N, C-alpha and C. Protein backbone atom coordinates (compact mmCIF):
# COMPACT_ATOMS: atom_id res chain seq x y z
N MET A 1 244.19 153.76 51.03
CA MET A 1 245.51 154.35 50.91
C MET A 1 245.83 154.71 49.46
N ARG A 2 245.43 153.81 48.55
CA ARG A 2 245.70 154.04 47.14
C ARG A 2 244.92 155.26 46.63
N LYS A 3 243.66 155.40 47.07
CA LYS A 3 242.85 156.55 46.64
C LYS A 3 243.46 157.85 47.13
N LEU A 4 243.98 157.84 48.35
CA LEU A 4 244.63 159.03 48.89
C LEU A 4 245.86 159.40 48.05
N PHE A 5 246.61 158.41 47.62
CA PHE A 5 247.77 158.65 46.77
C PHE A 5 247.34 159.27 45.44
N TYR A 6 246.29 158.72 44.83
CA TYR A 6 245.81 159.27 43.56
C TYR A 6 245.30 160.70 43.72
N VAL A 7 244.59 160.97 44.80
CA VAL A 7 244.10 162.32 45.06
C VAL A 7 245.27 163.28 45.24
N LEU A 8 246.30 162.85 45.93
CA LEU A 8 247.49 163.67 46.13
C LEU A 8 248.19 163.96 44.80
N ILE A 9 248.37 162.94 43.97
CA ILE A 9 249.02 163.13 42.67
C ILE A 9 248.20 164.07 41.78
N ILE A 10 246.89 163.87 41.74
CA ILE A 10 246.03 164.73 40.92
C ILE A 10 246.07 166.17 41.44
N SER A 11 246.10 166.34 42.75
CA SER A 11 246.17 167.69 43.33
C SER A 11 247.47 168.39 42.96
N VAL A 12 248.59 167.66 43.03
CA VAL A 12 249.88 168.25 42.67
C VAL A 12 249.90 168.64 41.20
N VAL A 13 249.38 167.78 40.32
CA VAL A 13 249.35 168.08 38.89
C VAL A 13 248.46 169.30 38.63
N MET A 14 247.33 169.38 39.31
CA MET A 14 246.44 170.53 39.12
C MET A 14 247.09 171.82 39.60
N ILE A 15 247.82 171.77 40.71
CA ILE A 15 248.50 172.97 41.22
C ILE A 15 249.56 173.42 40.24
N PHE A 16 250.35 172.45 39.71
CA PHE A 16 251.35 172.82 38.71
C PHE A 16 250.69 173.40 37.46
N GLY A 17 249.58 172.82 37.04
CA GLY A 17 248.87 173.33 35.87
C GLY A 17 248.34 174.75 36.07
N LEU A 18 247.76 174.99 37.23
CA LEU A 18 247.24 176.33 37.51
C LEU A 18 248.35 177.37 37.61
N THR A 19 249.46 177.01 38.25
CA THR A 19 250.57 177.97 38.32
C THR A 19 251.19 178.20 36.95
N PHE A 20 251.21 177.16 36.10
CA PHE A 20 251.72 177.33 34.74
C PHE A 20 250.85 178.32 33.97
N VAL A 21 249.54 178.15 34.07
CA VAL A 21 248.62 179.07 33.37
C VAL A 21 248.76 180.47 33.92
N TYR A 22 248.90 180.62 35.22
CA TYR A 22 249.02 181.95 35.84
C TYR A 22 250.30 182.65 35.43
N LYS A 23 251.41 181.91 35.34
CA LYS A 23 252.71 182.52 35.04
C LYS A 23 252.96 182.72 33.54
N ASN A 24 252.16 182.12 32.67
CA ASN A 24 252.39 182.19 31.22
C ASN A 24 251.17 182.76 30.51
N GLN A 25 250.85 184.00 30.83
CA GLN A 25 249.68 184.63 30.22
C GLN A 25 250.04 185.52 29.03
N GLN A 26 251.31 185.51 28.61
CA GLN A 26 251.67 186.36 27.49
C GLN A 26 251.04 185.83 26.20
N ILE A 27 250.80 186.75 25.29
CA ILE A 27 250.15 186.43 24.03
C ILE A 27 251.21 186.03 23.01
N VAL A 28 250.94 184.94 22.30
CA VAL A 28 251.83 184.49 21.23
C VAL A 28 251.02 184.40 19.94
N THR A 29 251.72 184.48 18.82
CA THR A 29 251.08 184.37 17.52
C THR A 29 251.65 183.16 16.80
N VAL A 30 250.78 182.33 16.28
CA VAL A 30 251.19 181.17 15.50
C VAL A 30 250.76 181.42 14.07
N ASP A 31 251.73 181.45 13.16
CA ASP A 31 251.46 181.63 11.73
C ASP A 31 251.83 180.36 10.99
N TYR A 32 250.90 179.85 10.26
CA TYR A 32 251.15 178.70 9.40
C TYR A 32 250.80 179.13 7.99
N TYR A 33 251.82 179.46 7.24
CA TYR A 33 251.63 180.05 5.90
C TYR A 33 250.71 181.26 5.97
N GLY A 34 251.01 182.16 6.88
CA GLY A 34 250.15 183.31 7.16
C GLY A 34 249.95 184.25 5.99
N SER A 35 250.93 184.37 5.10
CA SER A 35 250.79 185.34 4.01
C SER A 35 250.01 184.78 2.82
N HIS A 36 249.80 183.48 2.79
CA HIS A 36 249.05 182.87 1.69
C HIS A 36 247.55 182.96 1.97
N PRO A 37 246.75 182.93 0.91
CA PRO A 37 245.29 183.00 1.11
C PRO A 37 244.75 181.81 1.89
N TRP A 38 245.40 180.66 1.80
CA TRP A 38 244.94 179.47 2.51
C TRP A 38 245.71 179.26 3.81
N GLY A 39 246.40 180.29 4.26
CA GLY A 39 247.19 180.21 5.48
C GLY A 39 246.34 180.29 6.74
N PHE A 40 247.00 180.05 7.86
CA PHE A 40 246.33 180.04 9.15
C PHE A 40 247.14 180.89 10.12
N SER A 41 246.47 181.75 10.84
CA SER A 41 247.13 182.57 11.85
C SER A 41 246.26 182.56 13.10
N TRP A 42 246.90 182.33 14.26
CA TRP A 42 246.18 182.27 15.53
C TRP A 42 246.94 183.06 16.57
N GLU A 43 246.21 183.79 17.38
CA GLU A 43 246.82 184.57 18.45
C GLU A 43 246.12 184.23 19.75
N GLY A 44 246.91 183.85 20.76
CA GLY A 44 246.32 183.48 22.05
C GLY A 44 247.39 183.32 23.11
N GLU A 45 246.98 182.91 24.29
CA GLU A 45 247.91 182.77 25.40
C GLU A 45 248.83 181.56 25.20
N LEU A 46 250.05 181.70 25.67
CA LEU A 46 251.04 180.64 25.56
C LEU A 46 250.57 179.37 26.27
N SER A 47 250.00 179.52 27.44
CA SER A 47 249.56 178.35 28.20
C SER A 47 248.48 177.58 27.44
N LEU A 48 247.57 178.28 26.78
CA LEU A 48 246.54 177.63 25.99
C LEU A 48 247.14 176.87 24.81
N LEU A 49 248.14 177.45 24.18
CA LEU A 49 248.82 176.80 23.07
C LEU A 49 249.52 175.52 23.53
N VAL A 50 250.19 175.57 24.67
CA VAL A 50 250.89 174.38 25.18
C VAL A 50 249.89 173.29 25.55
N ILE A 51 248.81 173.67 26.20
CA ILE A 51 247.79 172.68 26.59
C ILE A 51 247.13 172.08 25.35
N ALA A 52 246.83 172.89 24.36
CA ALA A 52 246.22 172.39 23.13
C ALA A 52 247.18 171.43 22.41
N THR A 53 248.46 171.76 22.38
CA THR A 53 249.45 170.89 21.75
C THR A 53 249.53 169.56 22.49
N PHE A 54 249.50 169.61 23.81
CA PHE A 54 249.53 168.39 24.61
C PHE A 54 248.30 167.51 24.33
N VAL A 55 247.13 168.12 24.27
CA VAL A 55 245.90 167.37 24.02
C VAL A 55 245.91 166.76 22.62
N VAL A 56 246.35 167.51 21.62
CA VAL A 56 246.41 166.98 20.26
C VAL A 56 247.40 165.81 20.20
N GLY A 57 248.52 165.92 20.90
CA GLY A 57 249.48 164.82 20.95
C GLY A 57 248.90 163.59 21.62
N MET A 58 248.17 163.79 22.71
CA MET A 58 247.54 162.65 23.39
C MET A 58 246.51 161.98 22.49
N LEU A 59 245.70 162.76 21.81
CA LEU A 59 244.69 162.19 20.92
C LEU A 59 245.32 161.45 19.75
N THR A 60 246.39 162.00 19.20
CA THR A 60 247.10 161.33 18.11
C THR A 60 247.69 160.01 18.58
N GLY A 61 248.31 160.01 19.74
CA GLY A 61 248.86 158.78 20.29
C GLY A 61 247.79 157.75 20.57
N PHE A 62 246.65 158.19 21.12
CA PHE A 62 245.54 157.28 21.39
C PHE A 62 245.02 156.67 20.09
N LEU A 63 244.88 157.48 19.05
CA LEU A 63 244.39 156.99 17.77
C LEU A 63 245.35 155.96 17.19
N LEU A 64 246.64 156.26 17.20
CA LEU A 64 247.62 155.33 16.64
C LEU A 64 247.67 154.02 17.44
N LEU A 65 247.60 154.11 18.76
CA LEU A 65 247.59 152.89 19.58
C LEU A 65 246.31 152.09 19.35
N SER A 66 245.19 152.77 19.17
CA SER A 66 243.93 152.08 18.91
C SER A 66 243.99 151.33 17.59
N LEU A 67 244.54 151.97 16.56
CA LEU A 67 244.66 151.29 15.26
C LEU A 67 245.58 150.08 15.37
N SER A 68 246.67 150.22 16.09
CA SER A 68 247.58 149.09 16.29
C SER A 68 246.89 147.98 17.06
N ASN A 69 246.11 148.33 18.07
CA ASN A 69 245.39 147.35 18.86
C ASN A 69 244.37 146.60 18.01
N LEU A 70 243.66 147.32 17.15
CA LEU A 70 242.69 146.67 16.26
C LEU A 70 243.38 145.69 15.31
N ARG A 71 244.54 146.07 14.79
CA ARG A 71 245.27 145.20 13.89
C ARG A 71 245.71 143.92 14.61
N LEU A 72 246.21 144.08 15.84
CA LEU A 72 246.64 142.92 16.60
C LEU A 72 245.47 142.01 16.98
N ARG A 73 244.32 142.61 17.31
CA ARG A 73 243.14 141.80 17.62
C ARG A 73 242.68 141.01 16.41
N SER A 74 242.76 141.64 15.25
CA SER A 74 242.38 140.95 14.02
C SER A 74 243.31 139.76 13.77
N LYS A 75 244.61 139.95 13.96
CA LYS A 75 245.56 138.84 13.79
C LYS A 75 245.27 137.73 14.80
N LEU A 76 244.95 138.10 16.03
CA LEU A 76 244.64 137.10 17.06
C LEU A 76 243.40 136.31 16.70
N MET A 77 242.36 136.98 16.22
CA MET A 77 241.15 136.28 15.82
C MET A 77 241.42 135.32 14.67
N ASN A 78 242.22 135.75 13.68
CA ASN A 78 242.57 134.87 12.57
C ASN A 78 243.37 133.66 13.06
N SER A 79 244.29 133.89 13.97
CA SER A 79 245.08 132.78 14.51
C SER A 79 244.20 131.81 15.29
N ASN A 80 243.25 132.33 16.06
CA ASN A 80 242.33 131.46 16.80
C ASN A 80 241.46 130.64 15.86
N ARG A 81 241.01 131.25 14.77
CA ARG A 81 240.22 130.52 13.78
C ARG A 81 241.04 129.40 13.16
N LYS A 82 242.28 129.71 12.80
CA LYS A 82 243.15 128.69 12.21
C LYS A 82 243.43 127.57 13.21
N LEU A 83 243.64 127.91 14.47
CA LEU A 83 243.90 126.90 15.49
C LEU A 83 242.69 125.99 15.68
N LYS A 84 241.49 126.56 15.74
CA LYS A 84 240.29 125.73 15.87
C LYS A 84 240.11 124.83 14.66
N LYS A 85 240.43 125.35 13.48
CA LYS A 85 240.31 124.54 12.26
C LYS A 85 241.29 123.38 12.29
N VAL A 86 242.51 123.63 12.74
CA VAL A 86 243.51 122.56 12.82
C VAL A 86 243.12 121.55 13.89
N GLU A 87 242.60 122.01 15.03
CA GLU A 87 242.20 121.11 16.10
C GLU A 87 241.02 120.25 15.72
N SER A 88 240.11 120.78 14.91
CA SER A 88 238.93 120.01 14.53
C SER A 88 239.22 118.97 13.44
N SER A 89 240.30 119.13 12.70
CA SER A 89 240.58 118.17 11.63
C SER A 89 241.52 117.09 12.07
């Protein structure tokens, strides 16, 4: 039953994604300091820009959460070492 629910949710998300791409095919231009020699200019479909922004946001969030997780694991290991040292003495 749970697998059927997941398949249904994934199907609905895919249908919404495909209709979004189909309905938003207009071309947009992104200029980041476009007039400067070191500027960046990109032209492409709106749907591709939104999807790319979403993916970059997900990757940034994953990276920040991973760094936080590593910091917390390090603190936990230090606390466990201190606890074992106190218990052994």
